[in-house]
Tab-separated table of C-alpha atoms in Angstrom:
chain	number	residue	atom	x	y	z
A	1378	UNK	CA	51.957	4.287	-0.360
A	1379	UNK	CA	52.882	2.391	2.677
A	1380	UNK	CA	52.004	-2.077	3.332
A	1381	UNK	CA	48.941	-0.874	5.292
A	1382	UNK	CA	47.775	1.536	2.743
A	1383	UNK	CA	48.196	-1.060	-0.010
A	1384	UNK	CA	46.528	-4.101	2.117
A	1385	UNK	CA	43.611	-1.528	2.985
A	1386	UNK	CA	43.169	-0.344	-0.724
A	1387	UNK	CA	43.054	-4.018	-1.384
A	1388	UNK	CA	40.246	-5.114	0.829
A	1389	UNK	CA	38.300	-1.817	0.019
A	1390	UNK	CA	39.134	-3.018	-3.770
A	1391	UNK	CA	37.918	-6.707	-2.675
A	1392	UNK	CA	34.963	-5.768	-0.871
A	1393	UNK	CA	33.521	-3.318	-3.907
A	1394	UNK	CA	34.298	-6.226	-6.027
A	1395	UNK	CA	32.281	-8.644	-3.633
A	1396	UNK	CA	29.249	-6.227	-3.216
A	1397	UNK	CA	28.988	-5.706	-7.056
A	1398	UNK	CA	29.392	-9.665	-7.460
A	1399	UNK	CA	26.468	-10.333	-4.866
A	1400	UNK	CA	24.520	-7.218	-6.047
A	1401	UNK	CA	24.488	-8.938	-9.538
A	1402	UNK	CA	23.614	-12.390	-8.133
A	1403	UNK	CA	20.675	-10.547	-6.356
A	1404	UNK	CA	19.474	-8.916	-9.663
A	1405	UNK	CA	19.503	-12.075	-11.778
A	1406	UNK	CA	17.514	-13.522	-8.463
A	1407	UNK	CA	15.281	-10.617	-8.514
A	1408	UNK	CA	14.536	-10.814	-12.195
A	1409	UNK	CA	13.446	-14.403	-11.962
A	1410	UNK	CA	11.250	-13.643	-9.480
A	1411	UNK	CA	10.161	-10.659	-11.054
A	1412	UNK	CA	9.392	-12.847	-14.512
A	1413	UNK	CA	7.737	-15.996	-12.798
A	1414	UNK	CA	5.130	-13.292	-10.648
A	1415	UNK	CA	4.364	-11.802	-14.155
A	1416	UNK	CA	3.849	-15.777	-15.605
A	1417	UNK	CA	2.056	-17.348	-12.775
A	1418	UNK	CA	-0.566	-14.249	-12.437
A	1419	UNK	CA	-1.167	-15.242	-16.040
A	1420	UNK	CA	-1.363	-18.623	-15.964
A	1421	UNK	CA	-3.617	-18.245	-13.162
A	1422	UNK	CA	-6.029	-16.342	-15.125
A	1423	UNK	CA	-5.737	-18.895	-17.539
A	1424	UNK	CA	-6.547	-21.641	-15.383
A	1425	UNK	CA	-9.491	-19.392	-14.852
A	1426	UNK	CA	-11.085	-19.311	-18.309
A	1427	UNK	CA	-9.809	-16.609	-19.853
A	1428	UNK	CA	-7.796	-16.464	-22.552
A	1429	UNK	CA	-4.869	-14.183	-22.096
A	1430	UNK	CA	-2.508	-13.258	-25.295
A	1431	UNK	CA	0.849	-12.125	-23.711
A	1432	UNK	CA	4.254	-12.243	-25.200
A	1433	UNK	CA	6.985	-10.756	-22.373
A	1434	UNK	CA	10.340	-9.502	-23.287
A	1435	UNK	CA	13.203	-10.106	-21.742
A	1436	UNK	CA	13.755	-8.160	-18.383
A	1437	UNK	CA	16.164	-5.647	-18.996
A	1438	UNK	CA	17.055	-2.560	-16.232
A	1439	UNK	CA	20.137	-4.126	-14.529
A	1440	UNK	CA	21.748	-2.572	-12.045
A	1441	UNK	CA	18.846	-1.134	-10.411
A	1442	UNK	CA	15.279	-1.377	-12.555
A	1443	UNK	CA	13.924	-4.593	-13.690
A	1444	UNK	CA	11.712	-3.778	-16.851
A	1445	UNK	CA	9.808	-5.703	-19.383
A	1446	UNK	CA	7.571	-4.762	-22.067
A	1447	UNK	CA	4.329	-6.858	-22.829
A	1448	UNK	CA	3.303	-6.771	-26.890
A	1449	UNK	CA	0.245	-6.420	-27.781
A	1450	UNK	CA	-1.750	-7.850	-24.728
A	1451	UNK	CA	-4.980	-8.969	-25.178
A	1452	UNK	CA	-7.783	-10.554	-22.703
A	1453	UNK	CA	-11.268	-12.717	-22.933
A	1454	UNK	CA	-14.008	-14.269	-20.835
A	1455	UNK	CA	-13.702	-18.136	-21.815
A	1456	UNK	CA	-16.946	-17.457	-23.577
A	1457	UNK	CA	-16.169	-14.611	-25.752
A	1458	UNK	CA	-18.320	-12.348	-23.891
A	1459	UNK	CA	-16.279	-9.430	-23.730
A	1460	UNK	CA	-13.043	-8.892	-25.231
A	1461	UNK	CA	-10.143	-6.394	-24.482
A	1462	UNK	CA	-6.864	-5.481	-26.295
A	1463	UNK	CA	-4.695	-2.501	-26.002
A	1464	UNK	CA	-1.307	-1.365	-26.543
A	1465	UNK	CA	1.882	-2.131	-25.107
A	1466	UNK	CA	2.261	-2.442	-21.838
A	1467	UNK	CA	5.473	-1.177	-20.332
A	1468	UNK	CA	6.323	-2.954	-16.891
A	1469	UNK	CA	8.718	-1.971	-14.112
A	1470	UNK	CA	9.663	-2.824	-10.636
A	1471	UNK	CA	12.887	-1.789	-8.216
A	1472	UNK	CA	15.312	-5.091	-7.855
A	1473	UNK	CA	15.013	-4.984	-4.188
A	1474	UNK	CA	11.097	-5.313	-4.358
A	1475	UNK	CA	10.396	-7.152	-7.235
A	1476	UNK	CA	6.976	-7.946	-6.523
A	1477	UNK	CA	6.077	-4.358	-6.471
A	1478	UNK	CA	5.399	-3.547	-10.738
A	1479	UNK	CA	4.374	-0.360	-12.024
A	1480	UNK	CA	3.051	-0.456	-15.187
A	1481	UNK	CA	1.750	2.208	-17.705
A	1482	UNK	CA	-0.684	1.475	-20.933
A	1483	UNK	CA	-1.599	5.105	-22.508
A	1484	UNK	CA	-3.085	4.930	-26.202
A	1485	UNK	CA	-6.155	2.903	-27.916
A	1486	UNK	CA	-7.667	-0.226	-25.944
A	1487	UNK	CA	-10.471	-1.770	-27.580
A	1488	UNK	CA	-13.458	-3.542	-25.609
A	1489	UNK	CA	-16.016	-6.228	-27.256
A	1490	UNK	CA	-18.529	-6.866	-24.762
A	1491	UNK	CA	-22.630	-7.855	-25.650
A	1492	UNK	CA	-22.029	-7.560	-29.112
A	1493	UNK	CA	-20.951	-3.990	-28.931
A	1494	UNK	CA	-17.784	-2.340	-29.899
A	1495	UNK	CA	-15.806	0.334	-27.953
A	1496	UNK	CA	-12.930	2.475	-29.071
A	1497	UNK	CA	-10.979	4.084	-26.179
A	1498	UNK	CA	-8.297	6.101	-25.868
A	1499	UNK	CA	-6.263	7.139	-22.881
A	1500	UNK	CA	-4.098	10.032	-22.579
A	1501	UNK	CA	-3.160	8.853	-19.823
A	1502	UNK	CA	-2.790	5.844	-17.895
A	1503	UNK	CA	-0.783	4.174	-15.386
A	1504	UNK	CA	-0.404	2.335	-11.844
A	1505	UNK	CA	0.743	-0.294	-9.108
A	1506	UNK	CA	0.370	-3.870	-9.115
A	1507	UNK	CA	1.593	-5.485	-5.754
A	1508	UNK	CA	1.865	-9.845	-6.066
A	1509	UNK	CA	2.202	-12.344	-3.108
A	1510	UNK	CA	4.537	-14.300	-3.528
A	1511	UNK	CA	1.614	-17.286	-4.437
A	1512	UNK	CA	0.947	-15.246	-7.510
A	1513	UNK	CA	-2.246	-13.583	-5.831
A	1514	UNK	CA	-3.141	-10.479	-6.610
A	1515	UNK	CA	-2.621	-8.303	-3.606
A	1516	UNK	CA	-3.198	-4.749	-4.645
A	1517	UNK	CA	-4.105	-3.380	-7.538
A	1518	UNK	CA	-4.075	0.831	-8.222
A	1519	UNK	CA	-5.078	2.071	-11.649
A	1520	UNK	CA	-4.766	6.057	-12.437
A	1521	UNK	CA	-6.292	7.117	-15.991
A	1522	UNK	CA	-7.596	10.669	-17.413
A	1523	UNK	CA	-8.275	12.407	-20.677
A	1524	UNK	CA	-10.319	9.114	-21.443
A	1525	UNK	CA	-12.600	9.080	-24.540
A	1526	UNK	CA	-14.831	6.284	-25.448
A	1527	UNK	CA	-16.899	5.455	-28.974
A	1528	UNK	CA	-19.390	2.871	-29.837
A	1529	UNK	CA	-18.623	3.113	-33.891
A	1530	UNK	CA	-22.026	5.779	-35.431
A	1531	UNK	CA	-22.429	6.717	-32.073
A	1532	UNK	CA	-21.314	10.117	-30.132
A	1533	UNK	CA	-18.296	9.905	-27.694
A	1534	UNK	CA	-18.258	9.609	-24.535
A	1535	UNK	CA	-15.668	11.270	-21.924
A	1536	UNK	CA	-14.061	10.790	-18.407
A	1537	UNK	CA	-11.470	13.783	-17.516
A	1538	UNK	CA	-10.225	11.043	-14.604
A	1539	UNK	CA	-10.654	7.849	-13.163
A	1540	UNK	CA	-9.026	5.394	-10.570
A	1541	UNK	CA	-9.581	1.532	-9.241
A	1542	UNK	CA	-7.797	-0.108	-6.266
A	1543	UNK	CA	-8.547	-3.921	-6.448
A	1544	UNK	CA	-7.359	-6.436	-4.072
A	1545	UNK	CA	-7.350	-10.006	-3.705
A	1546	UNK	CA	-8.321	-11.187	-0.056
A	1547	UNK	CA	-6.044	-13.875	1.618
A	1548	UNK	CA	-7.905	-16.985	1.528
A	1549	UNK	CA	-10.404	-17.449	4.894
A	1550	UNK	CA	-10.792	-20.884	5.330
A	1551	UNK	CA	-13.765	-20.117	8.141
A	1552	UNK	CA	-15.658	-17.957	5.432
A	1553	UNK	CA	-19.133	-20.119	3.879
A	1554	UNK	CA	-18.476	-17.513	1.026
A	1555	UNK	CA	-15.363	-16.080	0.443
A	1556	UNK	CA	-14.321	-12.872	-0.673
A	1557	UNK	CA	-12.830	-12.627	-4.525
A	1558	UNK	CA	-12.398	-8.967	-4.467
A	1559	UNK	CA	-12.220	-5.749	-2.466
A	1560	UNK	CA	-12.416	-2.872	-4.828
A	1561	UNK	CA	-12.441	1.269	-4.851
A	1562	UNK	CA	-13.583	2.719	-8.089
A	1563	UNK	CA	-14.509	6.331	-9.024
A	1564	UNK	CA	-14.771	8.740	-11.860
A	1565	UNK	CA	-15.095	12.602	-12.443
A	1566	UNK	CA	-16.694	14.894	-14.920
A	1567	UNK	CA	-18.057	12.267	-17.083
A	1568	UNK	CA	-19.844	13.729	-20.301
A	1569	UNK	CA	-22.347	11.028	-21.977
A	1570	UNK	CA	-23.425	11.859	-25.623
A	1571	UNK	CA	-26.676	13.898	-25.285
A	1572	UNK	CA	-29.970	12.324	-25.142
A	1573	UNK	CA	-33.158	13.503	-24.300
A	1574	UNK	CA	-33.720	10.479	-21.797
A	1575	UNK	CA	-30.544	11.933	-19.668
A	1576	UNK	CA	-33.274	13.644	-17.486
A	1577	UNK	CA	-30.404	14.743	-14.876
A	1578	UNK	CA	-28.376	16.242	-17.879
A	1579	UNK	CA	-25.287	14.986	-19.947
A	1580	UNK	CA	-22.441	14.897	-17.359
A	1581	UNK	CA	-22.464	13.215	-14.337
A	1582	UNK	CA	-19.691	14.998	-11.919
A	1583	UNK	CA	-18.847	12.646	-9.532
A	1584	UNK	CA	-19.554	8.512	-9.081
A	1585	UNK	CA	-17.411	6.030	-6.602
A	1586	UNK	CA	-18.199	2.961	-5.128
A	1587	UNK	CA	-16.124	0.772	-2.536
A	1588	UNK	CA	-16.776	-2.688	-1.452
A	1589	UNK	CA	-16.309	-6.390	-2.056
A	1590	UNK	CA	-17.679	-9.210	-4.271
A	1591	UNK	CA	-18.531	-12.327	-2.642
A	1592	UNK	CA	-18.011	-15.389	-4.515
A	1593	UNK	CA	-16.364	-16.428	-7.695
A	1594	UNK	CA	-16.085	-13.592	-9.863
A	1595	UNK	CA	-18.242	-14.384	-12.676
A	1596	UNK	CA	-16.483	-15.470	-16.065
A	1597	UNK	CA	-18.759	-12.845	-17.913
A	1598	UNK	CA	-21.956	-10.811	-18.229
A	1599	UNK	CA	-24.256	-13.243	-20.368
A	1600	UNK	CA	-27.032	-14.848	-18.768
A	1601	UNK	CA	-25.554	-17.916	-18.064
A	1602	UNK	CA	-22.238	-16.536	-16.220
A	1603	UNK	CA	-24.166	-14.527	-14.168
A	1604	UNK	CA	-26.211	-16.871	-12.963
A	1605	UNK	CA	-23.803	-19.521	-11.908
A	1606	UNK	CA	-22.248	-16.232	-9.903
A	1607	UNK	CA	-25.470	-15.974	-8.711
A	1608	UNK	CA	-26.117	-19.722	-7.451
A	1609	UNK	CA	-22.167	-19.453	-5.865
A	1610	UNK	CA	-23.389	-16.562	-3.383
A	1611	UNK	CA	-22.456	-14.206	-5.657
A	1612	UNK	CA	-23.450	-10.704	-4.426
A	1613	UNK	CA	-21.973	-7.374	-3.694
A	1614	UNK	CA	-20.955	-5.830	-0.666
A	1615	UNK	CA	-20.778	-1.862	-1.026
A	1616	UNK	CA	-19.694	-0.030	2.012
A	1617	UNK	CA	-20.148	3.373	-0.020
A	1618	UNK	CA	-21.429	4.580	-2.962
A	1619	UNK	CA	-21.618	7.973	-4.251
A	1620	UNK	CA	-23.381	9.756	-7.293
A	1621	UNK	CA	-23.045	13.513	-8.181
A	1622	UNK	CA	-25.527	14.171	-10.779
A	1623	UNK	CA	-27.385	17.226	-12.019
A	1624	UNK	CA	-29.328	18.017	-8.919
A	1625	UNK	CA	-28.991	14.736	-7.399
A	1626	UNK	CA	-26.552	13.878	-4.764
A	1627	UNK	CA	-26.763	10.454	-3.593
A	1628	UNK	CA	-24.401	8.572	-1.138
A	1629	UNK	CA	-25.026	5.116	0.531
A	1630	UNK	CA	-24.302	1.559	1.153
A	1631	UNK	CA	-25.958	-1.441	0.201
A	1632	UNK	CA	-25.787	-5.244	-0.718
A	1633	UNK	CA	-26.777	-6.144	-4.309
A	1634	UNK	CA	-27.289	-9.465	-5.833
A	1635	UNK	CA	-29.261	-10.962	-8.656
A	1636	UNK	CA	-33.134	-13.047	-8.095
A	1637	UNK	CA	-34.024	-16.172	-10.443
A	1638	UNK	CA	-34.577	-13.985	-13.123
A	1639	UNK	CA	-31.311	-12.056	-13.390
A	1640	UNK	CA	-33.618	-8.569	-11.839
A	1641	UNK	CA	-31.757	-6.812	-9.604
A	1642	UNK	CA	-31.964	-8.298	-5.406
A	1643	UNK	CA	-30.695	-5.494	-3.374
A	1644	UNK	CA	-31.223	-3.944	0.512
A	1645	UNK	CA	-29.518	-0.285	0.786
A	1646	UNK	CA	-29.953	2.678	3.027
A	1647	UNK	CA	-29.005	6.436	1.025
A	1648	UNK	CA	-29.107	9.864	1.587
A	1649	UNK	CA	-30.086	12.315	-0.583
A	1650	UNK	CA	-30.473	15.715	-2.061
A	1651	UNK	CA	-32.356	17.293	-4.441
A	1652	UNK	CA	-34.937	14.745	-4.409
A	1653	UNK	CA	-37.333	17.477	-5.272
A	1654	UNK	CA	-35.239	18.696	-8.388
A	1655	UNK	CA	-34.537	15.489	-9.099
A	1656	UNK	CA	-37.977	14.175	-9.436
A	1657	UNK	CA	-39.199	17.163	-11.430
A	1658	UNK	CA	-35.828	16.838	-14.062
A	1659	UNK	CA	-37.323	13.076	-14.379
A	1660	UNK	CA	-40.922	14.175	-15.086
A	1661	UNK	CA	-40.108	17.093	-17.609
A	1662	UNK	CA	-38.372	13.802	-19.502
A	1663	UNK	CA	-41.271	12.329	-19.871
A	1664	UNK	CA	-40.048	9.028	-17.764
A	1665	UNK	CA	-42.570	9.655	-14.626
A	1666	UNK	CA	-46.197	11.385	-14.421
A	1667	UNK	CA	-46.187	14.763	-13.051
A	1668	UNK	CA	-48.715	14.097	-10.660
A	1669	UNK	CA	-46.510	10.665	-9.298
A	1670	UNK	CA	-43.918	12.808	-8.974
A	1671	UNK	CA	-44.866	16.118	-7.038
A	1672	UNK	CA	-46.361	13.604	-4.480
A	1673	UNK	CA	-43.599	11.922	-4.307
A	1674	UNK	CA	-41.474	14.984	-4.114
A	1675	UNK	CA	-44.171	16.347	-1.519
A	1676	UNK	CA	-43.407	12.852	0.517
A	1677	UNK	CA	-39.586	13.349	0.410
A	1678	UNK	CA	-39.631	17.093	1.397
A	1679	UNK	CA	-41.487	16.326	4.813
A	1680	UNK	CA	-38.664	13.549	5.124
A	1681	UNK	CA	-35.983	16.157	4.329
A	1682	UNK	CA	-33.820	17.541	7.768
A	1683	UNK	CA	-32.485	20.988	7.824
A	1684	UNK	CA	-29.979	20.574	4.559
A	1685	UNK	CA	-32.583	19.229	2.675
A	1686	UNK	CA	-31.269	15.380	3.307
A	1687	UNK	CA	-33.749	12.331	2.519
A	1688	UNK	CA	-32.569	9.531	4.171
A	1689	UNK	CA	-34.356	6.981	1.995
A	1690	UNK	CA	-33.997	3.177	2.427
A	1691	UNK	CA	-34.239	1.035	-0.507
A	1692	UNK	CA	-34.835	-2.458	-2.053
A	1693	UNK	CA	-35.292	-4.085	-5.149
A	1694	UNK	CA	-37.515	-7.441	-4.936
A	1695	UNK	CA	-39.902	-9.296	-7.208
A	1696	UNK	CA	-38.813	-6.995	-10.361
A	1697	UNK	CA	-39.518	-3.677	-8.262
A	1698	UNK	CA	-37.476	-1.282	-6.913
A	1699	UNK	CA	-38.973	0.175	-3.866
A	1700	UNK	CA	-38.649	2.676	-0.878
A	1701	UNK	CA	-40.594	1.561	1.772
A	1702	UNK	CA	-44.102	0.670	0.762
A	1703	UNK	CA	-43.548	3.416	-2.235
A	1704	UNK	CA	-42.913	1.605	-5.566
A	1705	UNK	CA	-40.271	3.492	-7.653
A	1706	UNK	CA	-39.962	1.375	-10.342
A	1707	UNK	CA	-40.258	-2.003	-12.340
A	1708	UNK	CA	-36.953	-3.906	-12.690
A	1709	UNK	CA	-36.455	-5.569	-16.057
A	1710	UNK	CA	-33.703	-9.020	-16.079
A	1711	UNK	CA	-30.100	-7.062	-16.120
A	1712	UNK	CA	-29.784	-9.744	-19.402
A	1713	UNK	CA	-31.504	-12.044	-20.994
């Protein structure tokens, strides 16, 4: 091998050894980003009001993976109003983007919430969660299916697949009520436990909704939570909802809010079909007169365009849910 050779196998030699030096510098970095993201979105919560059991591990995955596991989370409204715990959660991000975490959390979660107990299981489930760098949550992607769910002496419940994108807005200073959370849910093939009150049938096909919440989200779903949401501004925005059900097929978009007495306050314009099947399924339950509903039906049909499409505009007020100056129903307090 000749001087050149040598001093160029050097420096190739020296600049490996530099890259892998500042490469490991980087992934220490990286991690330590990677673990105070993962601690500040807690303590964040915590600062909240809820109460948030979770012990981290180390972050392993060096050259290229930064990974942690989380034992044994567990989560709680301030006031014990609902309760969550499931198993462990396995966390995982590239070192070059180390506010970008996949998680995944198949197996048993358990839910507390109104003094009822839920056992689910999850065959699978797994997604993204994207931080800012202020420990905001920016993004939010969850992917779940083969999903059972059991009150204890009841029957089970099923979901063959589900997702939710949440989102934390950037703060808008010119906002009188700001934003807490965009969100994009949705389910298919959901099978209920039969009951003769299901008038549309046991399984509901298809349900979604996308929107925002205004306000503070609230700290739980007891009387007193939801009404200090409520006095905040609290209300939701949907830009679209959709329900496949039975014969009903029902898309829209609405706002929805609570009145003084926790009923249901809500404005929404909806289109849908089989109104007429619909109505008849309802009254063969037993849950509306015959006669109420083949005039309403009758009403609806001369509505109905070509495809059988009711555009029908809605709002609930004063404890009654109504369609123009046709009264649909009596709203009872969500909780009491």
């Amino acid at each position: 091998m000749t001087r050149k050779s040598r001093i160029a196998a050097l420096l190739a030699v020296l600049v490996l050894a530099g890259l892998a030096g500042g490469w490991a510098v980087w992934w220490h970095v990286a991690a330590g980003r990677f673990a105070t993201s993962i601690d500040l979105w807690i303590a964040a919560r915590r600062a909240e009001g809820y109460k948030i059991e979770a012990q981290r591990d180390p972050i392993e995955g060096f050259p290229f993976r930064l990974k942690t596991r989380i034992a044994a989370p567990s989560a709680a409204a301030g006031d014990g109003s609902w309760t969550w715990s499931g198993p462990d959660l396995a966390i995982d991000a590239p070192a070059w983007s180390p506010l970008s975490i996949g998680f995944a959390m198949p197996g048993a979660h358990r839910v507390l919430a109104q003094g009822h107990q839920y056992e689910v299981e999850a065959k699978t489930a797994e997604g993204l969660l994207s931080l800012a760098t202020d420990g905001r949550l920016d993004r939010f992607r969850l992917t779940a299916g083969g999903i059972s769910a059991q009150e204890p002496g009841r029957g089970a419940a099923t979901i063959d697949s589900l997702y939710a994108t949440l989102g934390q807005p950037a703060p808008d200073a010119s906002a009188a009520i700001a934003a807490s959370l965009a969100f994009d849910l949705g389910a298919e093939t959901i099978a209920l436990p039969p009951d003769p009150r299901l008038a549309l049938g046991a399984t509901i096909d298809h349900v979604a909704a996308s929107g925002r919440l205004e306000g503070p989200p609230p700290r739980g779903f007891d009387a007193v939570s939801l009404a200090a949401w409520r006095d905040a501004g609290g209300a939701v925005d949907l830009n679209l909802m959709g329900l496949a059900w039975g014969p009903l097929k029902l898309s829209g978009s609405g706002t929805f809010s609570l009145d003084d007495q926790l009923r249901p306050l809500a404005a929404a314009n909806t289109s849908v079909q089989g109104a007429t099947e619909t109505l008849q399924a309802v009254a063969d339950a037993g849950l509306m007169k015959s006669g109420d509903a083949q005039l309403a039906a009758l009403g609806l049909a001369l509505l109905a365009d070509g495809q059988g499409r009711v555009k029908v505009p809605l709002t609930a007020q004063d404890g009654e849910l109504r369609s123009g100056p046709l009264k649909l129903a009596k709203l009872q307090p969500i909780v009491r």
